[in-house]
Short mmCIF file of C-alpha atoms and ligand atoms in Angstrom, two decimals:
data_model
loop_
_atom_site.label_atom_id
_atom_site.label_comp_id
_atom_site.label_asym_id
_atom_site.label_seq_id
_atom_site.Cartn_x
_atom_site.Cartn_y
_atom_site.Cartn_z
CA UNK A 1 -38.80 -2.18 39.58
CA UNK A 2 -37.39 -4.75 37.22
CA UNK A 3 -36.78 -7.85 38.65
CA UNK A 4 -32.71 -9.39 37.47
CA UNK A 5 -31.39 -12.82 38.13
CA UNK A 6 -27.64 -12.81 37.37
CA UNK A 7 -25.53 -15.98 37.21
CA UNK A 8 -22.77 -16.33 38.12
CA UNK A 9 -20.60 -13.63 40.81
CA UNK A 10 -17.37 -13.65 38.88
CA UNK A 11 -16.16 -9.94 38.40
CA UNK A 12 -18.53 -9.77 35.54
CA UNK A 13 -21.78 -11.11 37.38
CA UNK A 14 -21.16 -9.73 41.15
CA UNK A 15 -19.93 -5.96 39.88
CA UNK A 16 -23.26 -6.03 37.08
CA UNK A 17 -25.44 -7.74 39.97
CA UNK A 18 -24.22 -5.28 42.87
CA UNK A 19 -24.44 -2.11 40.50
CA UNK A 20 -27.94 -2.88 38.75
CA UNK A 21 -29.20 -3.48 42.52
CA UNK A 22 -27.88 -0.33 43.22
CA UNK A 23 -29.57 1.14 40.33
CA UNK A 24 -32.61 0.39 42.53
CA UNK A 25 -33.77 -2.86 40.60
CA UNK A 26 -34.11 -6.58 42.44
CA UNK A 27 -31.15 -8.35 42.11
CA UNK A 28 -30.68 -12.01 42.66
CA UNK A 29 -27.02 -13.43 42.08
CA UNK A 30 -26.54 -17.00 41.51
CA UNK A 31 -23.57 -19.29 41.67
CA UNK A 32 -23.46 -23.22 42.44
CA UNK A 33 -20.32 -21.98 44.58
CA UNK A 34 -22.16 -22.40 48.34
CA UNK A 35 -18.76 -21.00 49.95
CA UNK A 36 -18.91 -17.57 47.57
CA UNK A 37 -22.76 -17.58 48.40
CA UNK A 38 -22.72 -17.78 52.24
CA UNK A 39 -19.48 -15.14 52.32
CA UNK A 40 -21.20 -12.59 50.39
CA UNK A 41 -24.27 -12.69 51.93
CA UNK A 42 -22.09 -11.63 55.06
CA UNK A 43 -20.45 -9.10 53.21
CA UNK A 44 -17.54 -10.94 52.00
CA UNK A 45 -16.41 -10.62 48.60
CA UNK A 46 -14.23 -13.35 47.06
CA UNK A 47 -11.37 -11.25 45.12
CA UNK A 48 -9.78 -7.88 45.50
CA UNK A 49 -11.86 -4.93 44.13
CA UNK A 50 -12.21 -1.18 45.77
CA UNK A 51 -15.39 -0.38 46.87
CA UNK A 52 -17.20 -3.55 46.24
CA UNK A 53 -17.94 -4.50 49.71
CA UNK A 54 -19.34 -1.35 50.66
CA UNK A 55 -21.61 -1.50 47.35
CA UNK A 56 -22.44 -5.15 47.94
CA UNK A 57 -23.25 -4.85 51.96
CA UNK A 58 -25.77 -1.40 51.19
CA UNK A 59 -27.58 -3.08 48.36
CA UNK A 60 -27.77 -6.33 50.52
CA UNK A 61 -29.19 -3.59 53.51
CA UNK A 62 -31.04 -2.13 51.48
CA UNK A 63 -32.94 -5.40 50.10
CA UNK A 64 -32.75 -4.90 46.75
CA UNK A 65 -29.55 -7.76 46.52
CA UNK A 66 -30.24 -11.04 47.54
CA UNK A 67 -27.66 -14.38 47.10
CA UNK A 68 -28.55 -17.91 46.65
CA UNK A 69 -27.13 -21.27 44.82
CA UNK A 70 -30.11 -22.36 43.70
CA UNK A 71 -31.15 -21.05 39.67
CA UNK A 72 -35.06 -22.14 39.95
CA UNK A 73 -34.98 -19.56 43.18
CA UNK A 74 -33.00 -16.71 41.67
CA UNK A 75 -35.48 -17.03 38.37
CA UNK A 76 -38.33 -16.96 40.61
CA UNK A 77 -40.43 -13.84 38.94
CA UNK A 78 -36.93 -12.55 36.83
CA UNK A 79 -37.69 -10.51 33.58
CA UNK A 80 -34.22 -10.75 32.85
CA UNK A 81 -31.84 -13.38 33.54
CA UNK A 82 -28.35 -12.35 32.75
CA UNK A 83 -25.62 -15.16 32.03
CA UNK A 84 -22.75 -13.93 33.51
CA UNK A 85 -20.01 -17.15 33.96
CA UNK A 86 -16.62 -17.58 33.31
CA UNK A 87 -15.70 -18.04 29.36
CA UNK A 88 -12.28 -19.64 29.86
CA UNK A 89 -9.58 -20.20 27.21
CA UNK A 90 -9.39 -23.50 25.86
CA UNK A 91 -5.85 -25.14 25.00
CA UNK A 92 -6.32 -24.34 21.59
CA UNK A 93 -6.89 -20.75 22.24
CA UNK A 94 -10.66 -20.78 21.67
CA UNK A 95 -13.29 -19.71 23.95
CA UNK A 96 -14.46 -22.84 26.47
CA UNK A 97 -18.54 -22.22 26.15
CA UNK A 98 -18.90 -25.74 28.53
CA UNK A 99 -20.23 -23.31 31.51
CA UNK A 100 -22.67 -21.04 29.45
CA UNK A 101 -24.53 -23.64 27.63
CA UNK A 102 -24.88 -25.86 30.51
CA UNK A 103 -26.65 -22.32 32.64
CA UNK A 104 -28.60 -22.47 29.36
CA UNK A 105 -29.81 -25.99 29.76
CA UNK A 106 -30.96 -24.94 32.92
CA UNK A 107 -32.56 -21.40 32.79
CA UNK A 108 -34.75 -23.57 29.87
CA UNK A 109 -35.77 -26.04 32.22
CA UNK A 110 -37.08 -24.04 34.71
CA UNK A 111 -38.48 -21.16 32.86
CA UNK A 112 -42.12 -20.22 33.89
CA UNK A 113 -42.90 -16.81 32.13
CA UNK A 114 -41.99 -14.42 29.63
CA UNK A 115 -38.14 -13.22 30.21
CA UNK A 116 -35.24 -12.02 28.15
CA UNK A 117 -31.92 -14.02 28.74
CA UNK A 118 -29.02 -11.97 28.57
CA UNK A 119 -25.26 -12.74 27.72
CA UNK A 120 -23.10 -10.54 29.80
CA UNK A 121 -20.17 -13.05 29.09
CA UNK A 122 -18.04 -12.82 26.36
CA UNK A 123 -19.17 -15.39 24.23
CA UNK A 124 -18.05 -15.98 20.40
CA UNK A 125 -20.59 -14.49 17.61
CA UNK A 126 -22.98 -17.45 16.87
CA UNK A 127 -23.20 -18.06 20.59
CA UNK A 128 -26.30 -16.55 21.62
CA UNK A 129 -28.21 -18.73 18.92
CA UNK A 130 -26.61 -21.21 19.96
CA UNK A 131 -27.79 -20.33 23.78
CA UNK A 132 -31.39 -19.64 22.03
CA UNK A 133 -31.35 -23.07 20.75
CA UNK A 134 -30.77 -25.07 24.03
CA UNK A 135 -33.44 -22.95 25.77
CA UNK A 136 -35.49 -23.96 23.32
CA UNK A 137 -34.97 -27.83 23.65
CA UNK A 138 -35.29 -27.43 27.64
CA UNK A 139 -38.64 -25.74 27.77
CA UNK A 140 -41.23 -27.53 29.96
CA UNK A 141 -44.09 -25.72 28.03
CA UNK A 142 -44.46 -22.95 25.60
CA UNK A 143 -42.88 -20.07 27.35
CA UNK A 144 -42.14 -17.56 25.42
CA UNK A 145 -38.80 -15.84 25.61
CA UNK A 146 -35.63 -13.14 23.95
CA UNK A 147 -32.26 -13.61 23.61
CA UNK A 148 -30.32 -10.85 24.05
CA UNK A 149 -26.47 -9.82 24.28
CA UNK A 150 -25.04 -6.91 26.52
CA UNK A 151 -21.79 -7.54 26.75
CA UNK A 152 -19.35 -5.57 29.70
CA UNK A 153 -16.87 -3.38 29.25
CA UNK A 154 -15.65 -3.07 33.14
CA UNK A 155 -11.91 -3.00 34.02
CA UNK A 156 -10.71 -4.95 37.09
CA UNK A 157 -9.44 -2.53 39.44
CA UNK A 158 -12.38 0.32 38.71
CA UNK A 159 -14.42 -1.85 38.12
CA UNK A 160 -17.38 0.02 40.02
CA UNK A 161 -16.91 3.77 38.46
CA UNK A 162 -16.63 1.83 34.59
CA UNK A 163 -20.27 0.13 35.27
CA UNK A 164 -21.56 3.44 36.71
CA UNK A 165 -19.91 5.74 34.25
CA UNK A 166 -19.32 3.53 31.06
CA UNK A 167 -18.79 5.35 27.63
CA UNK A 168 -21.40 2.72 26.01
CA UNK A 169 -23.94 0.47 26.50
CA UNK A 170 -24.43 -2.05 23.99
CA UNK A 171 -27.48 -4.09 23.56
CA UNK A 172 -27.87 -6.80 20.54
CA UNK A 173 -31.54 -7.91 20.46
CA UNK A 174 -34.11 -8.85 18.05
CA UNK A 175 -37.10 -7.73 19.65
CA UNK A 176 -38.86 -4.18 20.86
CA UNK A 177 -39.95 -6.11 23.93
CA UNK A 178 -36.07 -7.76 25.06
CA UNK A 179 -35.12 -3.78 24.24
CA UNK A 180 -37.31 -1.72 25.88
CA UNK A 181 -36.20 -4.22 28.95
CA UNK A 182 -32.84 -3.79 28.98
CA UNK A 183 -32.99 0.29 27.95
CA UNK A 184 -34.94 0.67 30.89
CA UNK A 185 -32.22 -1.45 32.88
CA UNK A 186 -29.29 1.08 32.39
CA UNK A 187 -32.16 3.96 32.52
CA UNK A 188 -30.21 6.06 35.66
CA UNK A 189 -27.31 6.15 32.81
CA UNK A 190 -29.63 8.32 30.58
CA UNK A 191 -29.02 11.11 33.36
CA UNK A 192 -25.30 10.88 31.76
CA UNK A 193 -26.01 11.17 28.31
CA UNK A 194 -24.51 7.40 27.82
CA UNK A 195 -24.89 6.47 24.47
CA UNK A 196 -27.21 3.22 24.12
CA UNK A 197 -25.91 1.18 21.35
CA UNK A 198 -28.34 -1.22 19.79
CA UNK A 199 -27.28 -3.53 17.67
CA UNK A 200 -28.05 -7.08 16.00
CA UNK A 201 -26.93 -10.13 18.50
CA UNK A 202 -23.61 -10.92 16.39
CA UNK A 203 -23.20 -7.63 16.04
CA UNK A 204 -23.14 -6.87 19.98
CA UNK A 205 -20.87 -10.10 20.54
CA UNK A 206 -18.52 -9.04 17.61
CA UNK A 207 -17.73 -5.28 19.36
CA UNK A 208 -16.83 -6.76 22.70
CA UNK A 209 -14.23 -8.71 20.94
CA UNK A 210 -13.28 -6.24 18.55
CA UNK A 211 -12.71 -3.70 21.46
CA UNK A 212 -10.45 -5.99 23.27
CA UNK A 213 -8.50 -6.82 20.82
CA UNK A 214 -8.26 -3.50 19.72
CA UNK A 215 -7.03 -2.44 22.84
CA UNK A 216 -4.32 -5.03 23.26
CA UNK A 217 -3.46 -4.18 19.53
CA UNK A 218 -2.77 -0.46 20.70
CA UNK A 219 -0.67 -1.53 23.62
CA UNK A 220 1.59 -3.78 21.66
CA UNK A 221 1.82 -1.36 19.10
CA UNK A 222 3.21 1.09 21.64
CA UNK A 223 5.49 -1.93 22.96
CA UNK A 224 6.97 -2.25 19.19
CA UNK A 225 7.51 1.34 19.43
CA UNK A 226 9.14 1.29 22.19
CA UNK A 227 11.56 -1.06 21.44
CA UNK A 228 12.60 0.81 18.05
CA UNK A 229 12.62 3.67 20.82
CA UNK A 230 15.16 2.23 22.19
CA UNK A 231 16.83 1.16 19.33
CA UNK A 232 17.54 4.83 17.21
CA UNK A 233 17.46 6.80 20.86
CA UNK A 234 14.32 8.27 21.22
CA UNK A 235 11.61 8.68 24.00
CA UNK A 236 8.67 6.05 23.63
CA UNK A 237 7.06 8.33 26.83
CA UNK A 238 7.29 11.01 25.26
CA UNK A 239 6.03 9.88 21.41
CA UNK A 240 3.27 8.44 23.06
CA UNK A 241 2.22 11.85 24.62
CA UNK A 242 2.80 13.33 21.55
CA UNK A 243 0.60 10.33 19.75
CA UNK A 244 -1.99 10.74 22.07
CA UNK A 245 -2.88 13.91 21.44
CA UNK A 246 -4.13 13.72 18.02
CA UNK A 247 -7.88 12.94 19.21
CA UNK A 248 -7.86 10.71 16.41
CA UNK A 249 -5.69 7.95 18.46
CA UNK A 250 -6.23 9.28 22.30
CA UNK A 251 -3.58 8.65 25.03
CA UNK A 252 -5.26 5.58 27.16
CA UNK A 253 -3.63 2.09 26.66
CA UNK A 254 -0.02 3.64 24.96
CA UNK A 255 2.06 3.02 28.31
CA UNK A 256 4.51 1.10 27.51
CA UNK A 257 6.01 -1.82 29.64
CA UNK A 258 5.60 -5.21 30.51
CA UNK A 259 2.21 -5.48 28.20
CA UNK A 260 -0.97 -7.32 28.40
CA UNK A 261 -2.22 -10.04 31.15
CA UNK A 262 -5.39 -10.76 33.09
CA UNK A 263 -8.19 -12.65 32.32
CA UNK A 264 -9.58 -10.53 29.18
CA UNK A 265 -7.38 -9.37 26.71
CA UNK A 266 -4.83 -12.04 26.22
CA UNK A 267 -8.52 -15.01 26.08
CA UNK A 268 -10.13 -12.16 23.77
CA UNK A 269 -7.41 -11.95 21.25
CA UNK A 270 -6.79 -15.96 21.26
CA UNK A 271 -10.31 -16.48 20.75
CA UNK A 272 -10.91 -13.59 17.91
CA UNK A 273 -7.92 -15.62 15.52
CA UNK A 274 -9.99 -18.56 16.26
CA UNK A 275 -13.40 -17.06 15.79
CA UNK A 276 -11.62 -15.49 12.23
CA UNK A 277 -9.76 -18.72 11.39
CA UNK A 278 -13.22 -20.32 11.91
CA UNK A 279 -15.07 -18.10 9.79
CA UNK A 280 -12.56 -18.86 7.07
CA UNK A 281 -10.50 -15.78 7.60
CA UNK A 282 -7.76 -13.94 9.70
CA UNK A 283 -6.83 -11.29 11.84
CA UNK A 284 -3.02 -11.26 10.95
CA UNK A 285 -2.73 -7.75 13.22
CA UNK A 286 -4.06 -9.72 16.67
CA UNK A 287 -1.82 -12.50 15.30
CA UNK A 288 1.26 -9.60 15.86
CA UNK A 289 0.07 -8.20 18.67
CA UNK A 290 -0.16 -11.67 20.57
CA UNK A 291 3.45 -12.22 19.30
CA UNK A 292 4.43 -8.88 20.62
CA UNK A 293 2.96 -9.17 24.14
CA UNK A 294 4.72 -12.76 24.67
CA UNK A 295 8.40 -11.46 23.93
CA UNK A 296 8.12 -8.76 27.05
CA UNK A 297 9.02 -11.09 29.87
CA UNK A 298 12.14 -11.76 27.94
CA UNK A 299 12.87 -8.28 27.03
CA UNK A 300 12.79 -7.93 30.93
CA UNK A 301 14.92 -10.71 31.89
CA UNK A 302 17.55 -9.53 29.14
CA UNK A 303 17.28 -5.99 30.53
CA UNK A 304 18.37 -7.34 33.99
CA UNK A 305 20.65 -9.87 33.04
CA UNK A 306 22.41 -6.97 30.82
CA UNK A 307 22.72 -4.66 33.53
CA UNK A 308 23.42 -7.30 36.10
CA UNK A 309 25.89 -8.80 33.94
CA UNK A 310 24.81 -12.21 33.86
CA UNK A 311 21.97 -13.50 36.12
CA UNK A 312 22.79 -17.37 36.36
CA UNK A 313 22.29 -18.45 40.18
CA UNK A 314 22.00 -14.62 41.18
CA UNK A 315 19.24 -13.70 43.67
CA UNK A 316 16.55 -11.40 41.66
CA UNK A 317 13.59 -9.21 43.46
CA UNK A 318 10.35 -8.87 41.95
CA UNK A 319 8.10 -5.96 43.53
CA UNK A 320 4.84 -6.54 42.38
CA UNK A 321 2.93 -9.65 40.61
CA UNK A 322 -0.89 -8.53 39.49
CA UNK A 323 -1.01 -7.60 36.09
CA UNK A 324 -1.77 -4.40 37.07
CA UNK A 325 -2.50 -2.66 40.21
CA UNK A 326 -5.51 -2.57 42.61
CA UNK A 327 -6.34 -6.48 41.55
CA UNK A 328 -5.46 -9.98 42.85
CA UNK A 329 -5.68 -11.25 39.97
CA UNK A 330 -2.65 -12.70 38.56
CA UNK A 331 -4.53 -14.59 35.08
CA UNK A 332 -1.82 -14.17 32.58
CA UNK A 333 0.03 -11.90 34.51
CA UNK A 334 3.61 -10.86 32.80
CA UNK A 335 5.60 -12.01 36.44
CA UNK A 336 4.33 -15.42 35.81
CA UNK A 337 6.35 -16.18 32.98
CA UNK A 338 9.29 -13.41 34.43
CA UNK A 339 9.57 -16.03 37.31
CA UNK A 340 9.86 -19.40 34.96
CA UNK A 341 12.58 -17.76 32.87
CA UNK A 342 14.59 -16.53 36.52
CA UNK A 343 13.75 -20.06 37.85
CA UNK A 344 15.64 -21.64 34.51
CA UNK A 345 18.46 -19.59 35.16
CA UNK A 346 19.06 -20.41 38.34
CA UNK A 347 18.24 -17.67 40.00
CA UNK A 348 16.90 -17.01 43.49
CA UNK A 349 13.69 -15.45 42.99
CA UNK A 350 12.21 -12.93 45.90
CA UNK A 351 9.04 -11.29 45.41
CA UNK A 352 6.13 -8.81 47.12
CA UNK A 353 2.76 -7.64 45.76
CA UNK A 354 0.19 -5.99 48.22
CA UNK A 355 -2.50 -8.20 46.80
CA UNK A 356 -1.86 -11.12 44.27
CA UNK A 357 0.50 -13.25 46.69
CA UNK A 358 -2.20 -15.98 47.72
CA UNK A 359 -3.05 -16.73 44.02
CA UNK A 360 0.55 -16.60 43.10
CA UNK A 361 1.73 -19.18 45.34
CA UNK A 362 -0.81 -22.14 43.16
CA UNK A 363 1.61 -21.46 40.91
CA UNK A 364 5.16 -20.72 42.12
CA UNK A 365 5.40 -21.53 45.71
CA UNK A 366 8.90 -22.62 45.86
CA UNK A 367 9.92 -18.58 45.95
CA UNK A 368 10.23 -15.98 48.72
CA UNK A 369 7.52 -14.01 49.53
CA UNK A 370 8.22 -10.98 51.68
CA UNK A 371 5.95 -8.59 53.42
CA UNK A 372 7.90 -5.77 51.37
CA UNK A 373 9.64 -4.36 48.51
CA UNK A 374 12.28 -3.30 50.92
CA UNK A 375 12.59 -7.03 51.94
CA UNK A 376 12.32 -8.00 48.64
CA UNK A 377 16.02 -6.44 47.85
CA UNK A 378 17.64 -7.28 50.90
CA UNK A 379 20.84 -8.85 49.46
CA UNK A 380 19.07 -9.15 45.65
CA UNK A 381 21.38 -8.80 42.86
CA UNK A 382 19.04 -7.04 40.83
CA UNK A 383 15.45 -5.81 41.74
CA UNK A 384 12.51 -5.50 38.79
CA UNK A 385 9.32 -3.58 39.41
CA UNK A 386 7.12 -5.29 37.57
CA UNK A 387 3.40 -3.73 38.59
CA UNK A 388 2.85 0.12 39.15
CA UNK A 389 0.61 -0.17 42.40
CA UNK A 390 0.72 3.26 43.97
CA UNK A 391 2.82 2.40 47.07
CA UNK A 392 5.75 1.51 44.49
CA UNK A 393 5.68 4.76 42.98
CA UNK A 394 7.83 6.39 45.73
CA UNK A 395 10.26 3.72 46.77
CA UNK A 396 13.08 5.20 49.45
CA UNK A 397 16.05 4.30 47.21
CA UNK A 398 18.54 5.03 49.55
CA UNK A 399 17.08 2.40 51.92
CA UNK A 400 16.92 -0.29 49.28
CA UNK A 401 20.60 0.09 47.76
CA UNK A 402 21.74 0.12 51.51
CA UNK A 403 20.74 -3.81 51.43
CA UNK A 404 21.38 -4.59 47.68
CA UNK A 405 24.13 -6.83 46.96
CA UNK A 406 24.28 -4.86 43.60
CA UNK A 407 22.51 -1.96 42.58
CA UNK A 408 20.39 -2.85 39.59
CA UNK A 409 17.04 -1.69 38.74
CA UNK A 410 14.86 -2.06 35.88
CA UNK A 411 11.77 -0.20 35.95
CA UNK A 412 9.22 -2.77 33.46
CA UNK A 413 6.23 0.45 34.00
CA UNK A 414 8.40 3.38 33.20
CA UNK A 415 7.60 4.89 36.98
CA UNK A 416 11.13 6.23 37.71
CA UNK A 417 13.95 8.52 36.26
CA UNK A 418 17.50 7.28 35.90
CA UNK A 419 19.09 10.22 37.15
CA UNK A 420 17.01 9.59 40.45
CA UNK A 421 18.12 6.37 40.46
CA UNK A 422 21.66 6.79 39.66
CA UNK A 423 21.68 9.92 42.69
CA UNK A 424 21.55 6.37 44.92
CA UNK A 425 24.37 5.05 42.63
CA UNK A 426 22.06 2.17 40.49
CA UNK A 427 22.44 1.29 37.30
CA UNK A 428 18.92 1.98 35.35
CA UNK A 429 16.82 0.34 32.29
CA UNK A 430 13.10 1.10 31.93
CA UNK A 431 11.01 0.34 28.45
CA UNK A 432 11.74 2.29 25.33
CA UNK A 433 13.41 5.43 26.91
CA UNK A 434 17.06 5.60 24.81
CA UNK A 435 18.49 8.38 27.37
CA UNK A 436 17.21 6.55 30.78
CA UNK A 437 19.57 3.19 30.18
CA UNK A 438 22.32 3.06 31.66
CA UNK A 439 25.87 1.52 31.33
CA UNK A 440 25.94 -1.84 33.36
CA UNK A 441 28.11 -1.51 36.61
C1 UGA B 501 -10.08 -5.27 29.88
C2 UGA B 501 -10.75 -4.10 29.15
O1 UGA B 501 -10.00 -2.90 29.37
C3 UGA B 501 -12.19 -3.89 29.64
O2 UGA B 501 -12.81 -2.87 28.89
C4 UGA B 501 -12.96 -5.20 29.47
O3 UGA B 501 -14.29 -5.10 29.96
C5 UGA B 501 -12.25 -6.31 30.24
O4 UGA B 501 -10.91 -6.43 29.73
C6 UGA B 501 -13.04 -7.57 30.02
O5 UGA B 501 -13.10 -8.05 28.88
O6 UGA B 501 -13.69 -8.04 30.96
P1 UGA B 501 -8.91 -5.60 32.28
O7 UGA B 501 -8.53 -6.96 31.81
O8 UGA B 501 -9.51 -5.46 33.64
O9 UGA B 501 -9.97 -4.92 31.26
O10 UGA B 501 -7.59 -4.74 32.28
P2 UGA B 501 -7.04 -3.47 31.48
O11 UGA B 501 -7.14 -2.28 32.34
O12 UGA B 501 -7.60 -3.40 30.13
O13 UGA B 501 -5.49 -3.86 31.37
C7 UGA B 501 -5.07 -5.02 30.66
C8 UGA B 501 -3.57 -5.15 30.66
O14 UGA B 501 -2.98 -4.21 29.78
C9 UGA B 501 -2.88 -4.96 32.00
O15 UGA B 501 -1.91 -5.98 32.14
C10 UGA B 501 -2.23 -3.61 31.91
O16 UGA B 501 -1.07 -3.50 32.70
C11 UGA B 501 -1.89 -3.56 30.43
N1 UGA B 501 -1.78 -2.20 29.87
C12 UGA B 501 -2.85 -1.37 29.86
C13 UGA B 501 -0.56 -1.78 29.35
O17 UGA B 501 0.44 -2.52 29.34
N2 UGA B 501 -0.48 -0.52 28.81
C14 UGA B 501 -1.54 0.32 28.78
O18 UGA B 501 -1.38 1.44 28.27
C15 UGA B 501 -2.74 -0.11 29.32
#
């Protein structure tokens, strides 16, 4: 049994901590939060993501998961101590590493015996040196230890199943000893045939970033598309499909929509110009796909305001908020900024989302929150559906226009047909579908 301390119970930390436990290793997770620690040792879990309770409460059960707030106790015996806190973006766009090198301070204080520290965080290449280095200056004696970077490639929202079933593990090291560790970490994984990737350290921070960024480059790729879709009447749906079927390109992350939020992609691809601009060059494409992603609130708001025919002092609905379903999390979220620009126009701005609401309000609270997306249009000039959760996917239409003050719709996730739409006598706009647009009212 290998014995884990993981810092920090972010997403990152608690999902890694709760799933290694249940791999059958000892699992300690530490935060300095004392509120976070006394919840989940009862079971509670301090943002929205399926099947983490139950995970969390049988590991705990099962005493392989422990919680505490106190480092010097969750390193007590660890052979690996994973760093697992938040990397947040900076003003200037770049990676804030104030959290990670202040755990490091401390894991080098109060290391006794051999272990391998691990960054789970995304952390810019150079930082696990730079971790190295401050472990170094903090050792109370001549403890030998590794460095080592694993970075995560979990998704809010499934979160669990992408730890347990990932299509890679990477693992940057410079030593048999910190490898043979962590390979026999993710052993249960072998049973999958996941591929183990090892790698150099810079190498292992430099895929997590590239992947990100990839991925947001795909999705406002598709969003370009889709607005030249719109432009010469084609089917962005549809060319996606068609893209995605060439294995060469795949079909995941080509839905076009409302684009990229949360607390990943939009930090990754900041912090990858500045890691670039840094290393004295430049990644012109993130540059564009950055641009991209922050024009889709607008392209929203026009949509609405076209079909609406103005929107000055009108009463709006918003069904949804997370940046995507099954999360809380509203980091970056494309309804933040959708609200601002209805705010500055006057408008009256009424909103639902099964999850997100309570985080929301720190930043708009001067809005309506209703307990549903059927109160949400009640007397609402137009209505935007702005995340896909499941229980917007088959909205009673006849029951919404029946309290509209005007029937306008615009579907920002592509989840309805206008000719459904129009069958309750709406007027229709989605993202990059030429034929699905209708005339305004
Ligand atoms: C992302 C990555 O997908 C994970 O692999 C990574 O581990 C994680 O960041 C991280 O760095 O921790 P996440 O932020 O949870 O995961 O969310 P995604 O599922 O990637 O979605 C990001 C955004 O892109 C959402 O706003 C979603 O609505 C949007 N999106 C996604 C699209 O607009 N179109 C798509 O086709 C796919």
């Amino acid at each position: 049994m290998i014995r884990i301390c993981m810092v920090g119970t972010g997403y990152v930390g608690l999902v890694s901590g709760a799933c290694m436990a249940d791999f059958g290793h000892a699992v300690t997770c530490v935060d300095i939060n004392k509120e976070r620690i006394e919840g989940l040792r009862r079971g509670v879990i301090p943002f929205y993501e399926p099947g983490l309770d139950r995970l969390v409460l049988k590991n705990v059960d099962e005493e392989r998961l422990q919680f505490t707030t106190s480092l010097a106790e969750g390193m007590q015996g660890a052979d690996v101590v994973f760093i697992a806190v938040q990397t947040p973006m900076s003003e200037s766009g770049e990676a804030d590493l104030q959290y990670v090198m202040k755990v490091g301070e401390e894991i080098g204080g109060l290391l006794e015996d051999y272990a391998v520290v691990v960054t789970k965080s995304t952390v810019p290449v150079g930082t696990n040196r730079a971790v190295a280095e401050v472990i170094r200056k903090n050792l109370k004696s001549d403890v030998e230890f590794d460095m080592a970077s694993n970075p995560e490639f979990l998704r809010e929202g499934s979160s669990i199943e992408d730890f347990m079933r990932p299509d890679r593990v990477v693992i940057g090291t410079d030593t048999e000893r910190s490898e043979e560790l962590l390979r026999a970490i993710y052993r249960p994984l072998y049973l999958l045939d996941t591929p183990l990737v090892k790698t150099s350290i810079e190498t292992a921070e430099l895929i997590k970033y590239a992947s990100n960024s990839f991925l947001a480059v795909k999705i406002s790729f598709i969003n370009e598309i889709a607005r030249l879709a719109e432009a010469v009447g084609a089917d962005v749906r549809d060319v996606a499909k068609s893209m995605g079927l060439d294995k060469r390109i795949g079909s995941k992350f080509l839905h076009a929509g409302l684009g990229f939020g949360g607390s990943c992609l939009p930090k990754d691809t900041n912090a990858i110009v500045h890691i670039a601009s840094e290393a004295g060059t430049d990644m012109s494409i993130v540059r564009a796909a950055i641009d991209v992603n922050a024009n889709l609130p607008g392209r929203a708001f026009a949509k609405a305001e076209r079909l609406a025919g103005g929107l000055a002092g009108k009463t709006v609905g918003l069904i949804g908020l997370a940046f995507k379903p099954n999360t809380d999390d509203i980091r970056s979220a494309a309804s933040l900024d959708l609200v601002t620009l209805l705010k500055k126009a006057g408008c009256t701005v009424r909103v639902h989302d099964p999850a997100a609401v309570e985080n929301f309000k720190l930043f708009h609270d001067d809005i309506t929150y209703c307990d549903s997306p059927y109160e949400v249009c009640e007397g609402a000039d137009a209505a935007l559906l702005v995340t896909e959760w499941n229980q917007y996917r088959q909205l009673d239409f006849e029951r919404i226009g029946a309290t509209m003050k005007a029937k306008v719709f615009v579907d920002c996730r592509n989840v309805y047909d206008r000719a459904h739409l129009e069958q309750f006598g709406f007027v229709y706009d989605c993202f990059g579908r030429a034929d699905q647009m209708s005339e305004p009212a």
